[in-house]
Amino acid sequence: MGYDLSGRLVVGVASSALFDLTESDRVFRTQGEAAYRDFQERHRDDALAPGVAFGFVRRLLALNDLAPAADDPLVEVIVMSRNSPETGLRVMRSIRHHDLDITRAVFRQGRSPHEFIRPLHVDLFLSADERSVRDAVDLGLPAGYVLDPTFADEAGDELRIAFDFDGVLADDSSERRFQDGGLASFREHEALNADVPLGRGPLRELLVGIHRVQVVERERNATDPSYRPRVHVSLVTARSAPAHERAVATLSSWGVTVDDAFFLGGVDKDGVLEVLRPHIFFDDQRAVVEATRRVAPSVHVPYGELNRGVLPADPTLDTRRPSPADAVPPAPTRREVATPPAPAAPTGERDAEEEPAPARGDEVRARGTGTRELPLVRSVPGIGGAGLAGLAGASTVVPPAEPARDAERPEPVPGPVTPAAPAPAAPRDGEAGPERATSPEPAGRPSDAEDSAPTGTTLLSRRDVARPGAPDRVSVLGPAGEPKPLPVRPSSNGSARHH
């Protein structure tokens, strides 16, 4: 009888998630497959540096010291790679160099290995190839996309894991209710179904496998009080009371428990994760992962309504060929929100991120709290009379295109000033951007809504008001020169999400 993987916690990991393949990927995308093969052959004995999932995998494998026998481990990790067996030799030698107890591997020579998740009883497949991950999730398989090439690991064997709930551990039926009926409808529905367990999500079996390991740890602690359990599981969800009851009921129906639960009611998760410092965090919202990746190794699970129809960029549509200087950006050292590279390359064998979904940093921040600093506008011509009424009705200030730095801005001069036409506001998610005018209005020409009465006006942002010597209030001048308060739209923290 063959070796049985069922009943164990099995994790499949691509070499792009386990190791930092930034240099190898640069060679592949700038010089082609033949150069990539030659590069890996020449560096076969050079160990690869740890990648974003390295700490998670190392700690998982360390739990096998709880197994009843060396040939009956609790945890199995299998390398599942797009490399060929020849170029994969460097991966396996790097595994040996880092003393990881990984003996099983799948090398598919340019093809995605996700088709073998089910026959190998894999509870989680991690990869930096977004297309492979999405294909796996579309088939109902447990997979996650790691956005970063690396994240600094720390010493020790404690393993801290954090999960979002809806769309990760549970299905997204509640998310669909929220999308269709809004927050009030969602809360009413969850309260009526508080005792009805939700269906399983893509990573439900992973949580069940982790719980089995925790049971072994508790049994060990019962017989050996000196043993300190190492696995710590946290639930970090945007649900809040009373919707939290259904999450607890669902976990209980599966026979699992978590060590911590954070029902945040829409509060940003990155602050909580910065304190928890998990070695891996799973969430189905890409915007959330873009924020949390600054403070913890974060994995996007592209499952459910939130991710339907959102596909990775097609590199064949990108006409800009990457140069060696910009092919792969260096790994961020301070974990700031970064946009994953958008490669343009021929298909072939590699595990590095291949077709990332485009995401701009400003759009990601806009999805967070929605708070924006008012721009500094030194002068606005024609405010007074009808112009002031129009400004009060809009309650917004449109920033001029490419404002100069504070040190470069001239002091305001009384009298009419003719600024350049303001740049169009950036489109919101899901909205088409404004069409570019074919015959732009001459610079300095006031818009039709502006009053032509010349009045010198100074508008300051909240940041500039705090500076020494700045006026203590934001104001405009009316037609008679009297100061009037400038209406400013209060910042919004956005709608609370429920998972």
Coordinates of C-alpha atoms in Angstrom, one line a residue:
M1 CA 0.0 0.0 0.0
G2 CA 1.3 3.5 -1.0
Y3 CA 2.0 6.4 1.3
D4 CA -1.3 7.9 2.3
L5 CA -1.5 11.7 2.3
S6 CA -5.2 11.9 3.5
G7 CA -5.6 12.8 7.1
R8 CA -2.5 15.0 7.1
L9 CA -2.1 18.7 6.7
V10 CA -0.7 19.0 3.2
V11 CA 0.5 22.3 1.7
G12 CA 1.6 22.7 -1.9
V13 CA 4.0 25.6 -2.5
A14 CA 5.4 27.0 -5.7
S15 CA 9.0 27.9 -5.7
S16 CA 8.0 31.5 -6.4
A17 CA 6.3 31.6 -3.0
L18 CA 8.9 29.6 -1.1
F19 CA 11.9 31.4 -2.4
D20 CA 12.8 34.9 -3.8
L21 CA 13.0 34.4 -7.5
T22 CA 13.3 38.1 -8.4
E23 CA 16.7 37.7 -10.2
S24 CA 15.7 34.6 -12.0
D25 CA 12.4 36.1 -13.1
R26 CA 14.2 39.2 -14.4
V27 CA 16.4 37.0 -16.6
F28 CA 13.4 35.1 -17.9
R29 CA 11.4 38.2 -18.8
T30 CA 14.2 40.3 -20.3
Q31 CA 16.3 37.5 -22.0
G32 CA 13.9 34.7 -22.7
E33 CA 13.6 31.0 -21.8
A34 CA 16.9 29.8 -23.1
A35 CA 18.8 32.4 -21.1
Y36 CA 16.7 31.5 -18.0
R37 CA 17.7 27.8 -18.4
D38 CA 21.4 28.7 -18.7
F39 CA 21.2 31.0 -15.7
Q40 CA 19.7 28.3 -13.5
E41 CA 22.2 25.8 -14.7
R42 CA 25.1 28.1 -13.9
H43 CA 23.7 29.0 -10.5
R44 CA 22.5 25.5 -9.6
D45 CA 24.6 25.4 -6.4
D46 CA 23.7 28.9 -5.3
A47 CA 21.0 28.7 -2.7
L48 CA 17.9 30.8 -3.3
A49 CA 17.0 33.4 -0.6
P50 CA 13.8 32.8 1.4
G51 CA 10.6 34.0 -0.1
V52 CA 7.3 35.4 1.4
A53 CA 6.0 31.9 2.5
F54 CA 9.3 30.6 3.7
G55 CA 8.7 31.4 7.4
F56 CA 5.2 29.9 7.3
V57 CA 6.5 26.6 5.7
R58 CA 9.4 26.3 8.0
R59 CA 7.2 26.6 11.1
L60 CA 4.7 24.1 9.7
L61 CA 7.4 21.5 9.1
A62 CA 8.8 22.1 12.6
L63 CA 5.5 20.8 14.0
N64 CA 6.4 17.3 12.9
D65 CA 8.4 16.8 16.1
L66 CA 4.9 16.1 17.6
A67 CA 4.3 13.2 15.3
P68 CA 4.2 9.7 16.8
A69 CA 6.9 8.5 14.3
A70 CA 9.3 10.1 11.8
D71 CA 7.7 8.2 9.0
D72 CA 4.2 9.4 10.0
P73 CA 4.4 13.2 10.0
L74 CA 1.5 15.5 10.8
V75 CA 2.5 18.0 8.0
E76 CA 3.6 17.4 4.5
V77 CA 4.9 20.2 2.1
I78 CA 5.1 19.5 -1.6
V79 CA 6.8 21.7 -4.1
M80 CA 4.5 22.3 -7.0
S81 CA 6.4 24.2 -9.8
R82 CA 6.2 25.3 -13.4
N83 CA 9.9 24.7 -13.7
S84 CA 11.3 21.8 -15.7
P85 CA 13.0 19.0 -13.7
E86 CA 16.4 20.3 -14.8
T87 CA 15.9 23.9 -13.7
G88 CA 14.1 22.7 -10.6
L89 CA 17.3 21.2 -9.3
R90 CA 18.3 24.6 -7.9
V91 CA 15.0 24.7 -6.0
M92 CA 15.6 21.3 -4.4
R93 CA 19.2 22.1 -3.6
S94 CA 18.1 25.3 -2.0
I95 CA 15.6 23.3 0.1
R96 CA 18.4 21.1 1.3
H97 CA 20.6 24.2 2.0
H98 CA 17.9 25.7 4.3
D99 CA 17.3 22.3 6.0
L100 CA 13.7 22.1 5.1
D101 CA 12.2 18.6 5.3
I102 CA 10.6 18.6 1.9
T103 CA 11.1 15.5 -0.3
R104 CA 8.2 15.6 -2.7
A105 CA 7.9 17.8 -5.7
V106 CA 6.0 18.3 -9.0
F107 CA 7.7 20.0 -11.9
R108 CA 5.6 20.7 -15.0
Q109 CA 7.9 22.5 -17.4
G110 CA 5.9 25.7 -18.1
R111 CA 2.4 24.3 -17.2
S112 CA 0.5 25.1 -14.0
P113 CA 0.6 22.3 -11.4
H114 CA -2.8 23.2 -9.9
E115 CA -4.5 20.2 -11.5
F116 CA -2.7 17.9 -9.0
I117 CA -4.1 19.7 -5.9
R118 CA -7.0 17.2 -5.5
P119 CA -5.1 13.9 -6.1
L120 CA -2.4 15.0 -3.7
H121 CA -4.9 15.9 -1.0
V122 CA -3.5 19.5 -0.9
D123 CA -5.2 21.7 1.7
L124 CA -3.5 24.9 0.4
F125 CA -1.6 25.8 -2.7
L126 CA 0.5 29.0 -2.6
S127 CA 2.0 30.6 -5.7
A128 CA 3.1 34.0 -7.1
D129 CA 1.5 33.0 -10.4
E130 CA -1.9 34.7 -10.2
R131 CA -3.3 32.9 -13.3
S132 CA -2.6 29.5 -11.8
V133 CA -4.2 30.5 -8.5
R134 CA -7.3 31.8 -10.2
D135 CA -7.6 28.7 -12.3
A136 CA -7.4 26.6 -9.2
V137 CA -10.0 28.6 -7.3
D138 CA -12.4 28.6 -10.2
L139 CA -12.2 24.8 -10.0
G140 CA -13.1 24.9 -6.3
L141 CA -9.6 24.2 -5.2
P142 CA -7.8 25.8 -2.2
A143 CA -5.2 28.3 -3.5
G144 CA -3.8 31.7 -2.6
Y145 CA -1.8 34.3 -4.5
V146 CA 1.2 35.8 -2.7
L147 CA 1.9 39.4 -3.9
D148 CA 5.4 39.9 -2.6
P149 CA 8.6 38.1 -3.5
T150 CA 9.8 38.1 0.2
F151 CA 9.1 39.1 3.7
A152 CA 11.7 39.1 6.5
D153 CA 11.4 36.0 8.7
E154 CA 12.1 36.0 12.4
A155 CA 13.7 33.4 14.7
G156 CA 11.6 31.0 16.6
D157 CA 9.1 28.2 15.9
E158 CA 5.8 29.8 17.0
L159 CA 3.3 29.9 14.1
R160 CA 0.7 32.7 14.0
I161 CA -2.0 32.4 11.3
A162 CA -4.8 34.9 10.6
F163 CA -7.9 34.3 8.4
D164 CA -10.6 36.5 7.1
F165 CA -13.9 34.7 7.3
D166 CA -16.4 35.3 4.4
G167 CA -15.0 34.2 1.1
V168 CA -12.0 32.5 2.8
L169 CA -13.1 30.0 5.5
A170 CA -16.8 30.3 4.7
D171 CA -18.6 30.7 1.3
D172 CA -19.6 34.1 0.0
S173 CA -23.4 33.8 0.3
S174 CA -23.5 36.5 3.0
E175 CA -21.2 38.7 0.8
R176 CA -23.8 38.4 -2.0
R177 CA -26.5 39.4 0.3
F178 CA -24.5 42.5 1.3
Q179 CA -23.9 43.4 -2.3
D180 CA -27.5 43.0 -3.3
G181 CA -29.3 44.6 -0.4
G182 CA -26.7 46.7 1.5
L183 CA -25.6 46.6 5.1
A184 CA -29.0 46.8 6.7
S185 CA -30.3 43.8 4.7
F186 CA -27.2 41.9 5.5
R187 CA -27.5 42.5 9.2
E188 CA -31.1 41.5 9.2
H189 CA -30.4 38.3 7.3
E190 CA -27.5 37.3 9.5
A191 CA -29.5 37.9 12.7
L192 CA -32.4 35.7 11.3
N193 CA -29.9 33.0 10.4
A194 CA -27.5 33.3 13.4
D195 CA -27.7 29.5 14.1
V196 CA -27.5 28.4 10.5
P197 CA -23.9 27.5 9.5
L198 CA -22.5 28.9 6.3
G199 CA -21.1 26.7 3.6
R200 CA -17.5 25.9 3.4
G201 CA -15.1 28.3 1.7
P202 CA -11.9 27.5 -0.2
L203 CA -9.6 27.3 3.0
R204 CA -12.0 25.5 5.3
E205 CA -10.0 22.3 5.1
L206 CA -6.8 24.2 5.8
L207 CA -8.3 25.4 9.1
V208 CA -9.5 21.9 9.9
G209 CA -6.0 20.5 9.3
I210 CA -4.5 23.2 11.5
H211 CA -7.0 22.4 14.2
R212 CA -5.9 18.8 14.2
V213 CA -2.4 19.9 14.9
Q214 CA -3.6 22.1 17.7
V215 CA -5.4 19.1 19.3
V216 CA -2.1 17.2 19.3
E217 CA -0.5 20.2 20.9
R218 CA -3.1 20.3 23.7
E219 CA -2.7 16.6 24.3
R220 CA 1.0 17.1 24.6
N221 CA 0.6 20.0 27.0
A222 CA -1.8 17.9 29.1
T223 CA 0.9 15.2 29.6
D224 CA 3.9 17.6 29.6
P225 CA 3.0 21.0 31.2
S226 CA 6.4 22.3 30.2
Y227 CA 5.4 22.1 26.5
R228 CA 4.1 25.5 25.2
P229 CA 1.7 25.3 22.2
R230 CA 3.2 27.0 19.1
V231 CA 0.2 27.3 16.7
H232 CA -2.0 30.4 17.2
V233 CA -5.0 31.0 15.0
S234 CA -6.8 34.4 14.7
L235 CA -10.0 35.3 13.0
V236 CA -9.9 38.9 11.6
T237 CA -13.2 39.8 10.0
A238 CA -15.2 43.0 9.2
R239 CA -18.3 41.3 10.7
S240 CA -19.6 42.9 13.9
A241 CA -22.5 42.3 16.3
P242 CA -25.0 40.8 15.7
A243 CA -23.5 39.2 12.5
H244 CA -20.6 37.8 14.5
E245 CA -22.9 35.1 16.0
R246 CA -23.2 33.3 12.7
A247 CA -19.4 33.2 12.2
V248 CA -19.0 31.6 15.7
A249 CA -21.9 29.1 15.0
T250 CA -20.3 28.1 11.7
L251 CA -16.9 27.4 13.3
S252 CA -18.6 25.3 16.0
S253 CA -20.5 23.3 13.4
W254 CA -17.1 22.4 11.9
G255 CA -15.7 21.3 15.3
V256 CA -13.0 23.9 15.2
T257 CA -12.0 26.8 17.4
V258 CA -9.8 29.9 17.0
D259 CA -7.6 31.5 19.6
D260 CA -8.5 35.1 18.8
A261 CA -11.5 36.7 17.0
F262 CA -11.5 40.3 15.9
F263 CA -15.0 41.5 14.7
L264 CA -13.9 44.9 13.4
G265 CA -17.1 46.2 11.7
G266 CA -15.2 47.7 8.8
V267 CA -12.2 49.0 10.8
D268 CA -9.0 48.7 8.7
K269 CA -7.3 45.3 9.4
D270 CA -3.7 46.4 9.0
G271 CA -3.5 48.0 12.4
V272 CA -4.7 44.9 14.1
L273 CA -2.3 42.7 12.1
E274 CA 0.6 45.0 12.9
V275 CA 0.1 44.0 16.5
L276 CA -0.7 40.4 15.9
R277 CA 2.3 39.9 13.5
P278 CA 1.0 36.8 11.8
H279 CA 3.4 34.7 9.7
I280 CA 0.6 34.5 7.1
F281 CA -2.8 36.2 6.5
F282 CA -5.5 35.2 4.1
D283 CA -8.2 37.6 2.7
D284 CA -10.4 37.5 -0.3
Q285 CA -10.4 41.3 -0.9
R286 CA -7.4 42.5 -3.0
A287 CA -7.6 46.0 -1.6
V288 CA -7.3 44.6 2.0
V289 CA -4.3 42.5 1.0
E290 CA -2.6 45.5 -0.6
A291 CA -2.8 47.3 2.7
T292 CA -1.9 44.4 5.0
R293 CA 1.1 43.3 3.0
R294 CA 3.0 46.2 4.6
V295 CA 2.8 44.6 8.0
A296 CA 2.4 40.8 7.4
P297 CA 2.9 38.2 4.6
S298 CA -0.5 38.4 3.0
V299 CA -2.3 36.1 0.6
H300 CA -5.1 37.0 -1.7
V301 CA -7.8 34.3 -2.1
P302 CA -9.6 35.3 -5.4
Y303 CA -12.9 33.6 -4.5
G304 CA -16.5 34.6 -4.8
E305 CA -18.5 37.7 -5.8
L306 CA -15.8 40.2 -5.0
N307 CA -13.4 38.6 -7.5
R308 CA -15.8 37.5 -10.3
G309 CA -14.7 38.9 -13.6
V310 CA -11.5 40.4 -12.2
L311 CA -8.7 38.8 -14.2
P312 CA -5.0 39.3 -14.2
A313 CA -3.5 41.6 -16.9
D314 CA -2.7 39.9 -20.2
P315 CA 1.0 40.5 -20.9
T316 CA 0.4 40.1 -24.6
L317 CA -1.5 43.4 -24.6
D318 CA 1.3 45.3 -23.0
T319 CA 3.4 46.8 -25.8
R320 CA 6.1 48.2 -23.4
R321 CA 8.9 45.7 -23.3
P322 CA 10.5 45.7 -19.8
S323 CA 14.1 46.7 -19.6
P324 CA 16.5 45.2 -17.1
A325 CA 16.1 48.4 -14.9
D326 CA 12.4 48.1 -14.5
A327 CA 11.6 44.4 -15.2
V328 CA 11.4 43.5 -11.5
P329 CA 11.3 46.1 -8.8
P330 CA 13.4 45.4 -5.7
A331 CA 11.5 43.9 -2.8
P332 CA 10.2 46.7 -0.5
T333 CA 12.2 46.9 2.7
R334 CA 9.7 48.9 4.7
R335 CA 6.6 47.0 3.5
E336 CA 5.0 50.0 2.0
V337 CA 2.0 49.5 -0.2
A338 CA 3.4 48.5 -3.6
T339 CA 2.0 47.6 -6.9
P340 CA 3.0 44.1 -8.1
P341 CA 5.0 44.1 -11.3
A342 CA 3.1 43.9 -14.6
P343 CA 5.4 41.7 -16.7
A344 CA 5.3 41.5 -20.5
A345 CA 6.9 38.2 -21.4
P346 CA 6.5 35.1 -23.5
T347 CA 4.9 32.2 -21.7
G348 CA 7.3 29.6 -20.4
E349 CA 8.6 27.8 -17.3
R350 CA 8.8 29.9 -14.2
D351 CA 6.9 30.4 -11.0
A352 CA 7.4 34.1 -10.5
E353 CA 4.4 36.4 -10.7
E354 CA 3.2 36.2 -14.2
E355 CA 0.0 38.2 -14.8
P356 CA -0.8 40.4 -11.9
A357 CA -4.0 42.4 -11.8
P358 CA -3.3 46.1 -12.2
A359 CA -3.7 48.1 -9.0
R360 CA -2.6 51.6 -8.4
G361 CA -1.5 52.7 -4.9
D362 CA -3.8 55.7 -4.9
E363 CA -6.8 53.6 -5.8
V364 CA -6.0 51.1 -3.0
R365 CA -5.8 53.9 -0.5
A366 CA -9.1 55.3 -1.7
R367 CA -10.8 52.0 -0.9
G368 CA -9.5 52.2 2.7
T369 CA -10.7 55.1 4.8
G370 CA -11.4 57.4 2.0
T371 CA -9.8 60.3 3.8
R372 CA -7.9 62.7 1.6
E373 CA -5.9 65.9 2.4
L374 CA -7.3 69.0 0.8
P375 CA -4.9 70.3 -1.9
L376 CA -3.3 73.7 -1.4
V377 CA -4.7 76.3 -3.8
R378 CA -3.0 79.6 -3.6
S379 CA -5.5 81.6 -5.6
V380 CA -8.9 81.2 -7.3
P381 CA -10.0 83.9 -9.6
G382 CA -13.6 85.1 -9.9
I383 CA -14.9 84.0 -6.5
G384 CA -17.7 86.2 -5.3
G385 CA -21.3 86.6 -6.0
A386 CA -22.5 83.7 -8.3
G387 CA -19.0 82.2 -8.2
L388 CA -19.1 81.8 -4.4
A389 CA -22.5 80.3 -4.5
G390 CA -21.3 77.8 -7.1
L391 CA -18.3 76.9 -4.9
A392 CA -20.6 76.5 -1.8
G393 CA -22.9 74.2 -3.8
A394 CA -20.0 72.0 -4.9
S395 CA -18.3 71.9 -1.5
T396 CA -15.2 70.6 -3.2
V397 CA -11.9 72.0 -4.4
V398 CA -10.4 70.7 -7.7
P399 CA -6.6 70.6 -7.4
P400 CA -4.6 72.2 -10.2
A401 CA -2.5 70.0 -12.4
E402 CA 0.9 69.2 -10.9
P403 CA 1.0 71.7 -8.0
A404 CA 4.4 73.1 -7.2
R405 CA 6.1 72.2 -3.9
D406 CA 5.7 74.6 -1.0
A407 CA 9.2 76.0 -1.4
E408 CA 8.5 76.7 -5.0
R409 CA 5.1 78.4 -4.7
P410 CA 5.1 82.2 -4.9
E411 CA 3.3 84.2 -2.2
P412 CA -0.3 85.2 -3.3
V413 CA -0.6 88.5 -5.0
P414 CA -3.8 90.5 -4.7
G415 CA -5.7 90.9 -7.9
P416 CA -6.8 88.5 -10.6
V417 CA -4.7 85.4 -11.2
T418 CA -5.1 83.1 -14.1
P419 CA -4.1 79.5 -13.2
A420 CA -3.7 76.7 -15.6
A421 CA -6.8 74.5 -16.3
P422 CA -7.2 72.0 -13.5
A423 CA -6.4 68.3 -14.2
P424 CA -9.4 66.0 -14.4
A425 CA -10.2 64.1 -11.2
A426 CA -9.1 60.4 -11.2
P427 CA -12.0 58.0 -12.0
R428 CA -13.4 55.9 -9.2
D429 CA -13.3 52.1 -9.3
G430 CA -15.7 50.9 -12.0
E431 CA -16.1 54.3 -13.6
A432 CA -14.7 55.3 -17.0
G433 CA -12.2 58.1 -16.9
P434 CA -13.0 61.4 -18.6
E435 CA -12.2 61.7 -22.3
R436 CA -9.3 63.9 -23.1
A437 CA -10.3 67.1 -24.8
T438 CA -9.2 67.4 -28.4
S439 CA -9.0 71.2 -28.3
P440 CA -8.2 72.2 -24.7
E441 CA -9.3 75.5 -23.4
P442 CA -6.5 78.1 -23.3
A443 CA -4.6 78.3 -20.1
G444 CA -5.9 81.0 -17.8
R445 CA -9.4 81.1 -19.2
P446 CA -12.1 80.9 -16.5
S447 CA -14.8 78.3 -16.7
D448 CA -18.3 79.2 -17.7
A449 CA -19.5 78.7 -14.1
E450 CA -17.0 81.2 -12.7
D451 CA -17.8 84.9 -12.1
S452 CA -15.4 87.1 -13.9
A453 CA -15.2 89.5 -10.9
P454 CA -11.5 89.5 -9.9
T455 CA -10.9 88.7 -6.2
G456 CA -7.6 87.5 -4.8
T457 CA -8.3 84.5 -2.5
T458 CA -6.2 82.2 -0.4
L459 CA -7.3 78.6 0.2
L460 CA -5.3 76.5 2.6
S461 CA -5.4 72.8 3.4
R462 CA -5.7 71.5 6.9
R463 CA -2.0 70.5 6.7
D464 CA -1.0 74.1 5.7
V465 CA -3.2 75.7 8.4
A466 CA -1.1 73.9 11.0
R467 CA 2.1 75.5 9.8
P468 CA 3.5 78.6 11.7
G469 CA 2.2 81.9 10.4
A470 CA -0.8 80.4 8.6
P471 CA -4.3 81.8 9.2
D472 CA -6.3 80.0 11.8
R473 CA -9.3 79.3 9.5
V474 CA -9.9 78.5 5.8
S475 CA -11.8 81.4 4.2
V476 CA -12.7 83.1 1.0
L477 CA -13.4 86.8 0.3
G478 CA -16.9 87.8 -0.7
P479 CA -17.6 90.6 -3.1
A480 CA -17.3 93.2 -0.4
G481 CA -14.0 91.8 1.0
E482 CA -15.6 90.2 4.1
P483 CA -14.2 86.7 5.0
K484 CA -16.6 83.8 4.7
P485 CA -15.9 80.2 5.7
L486 CA -15.1 77.9 2.9
P487 CA -17.4 74.9 2.9
V488 CA -15.4 71.7 3.1
R489 CA -16.8 68.2 2.6
P490 CA -16.1 66.1 5.7
S491 CA -13.9 63.0 5.1
S492 CA -15.7 59.7 4.9
N493 CA -14.6 56.4 6.4
G494 CA -16.6 54.4 3.8
S495 CA -19.1 51.7 4.3
A496 CA -18.4 48.9 6.8
R497 CA -17.7 45.6 5.3
H498 CA -19.0 42.4 6.9
H499 CA -16.1 40.0 6.4

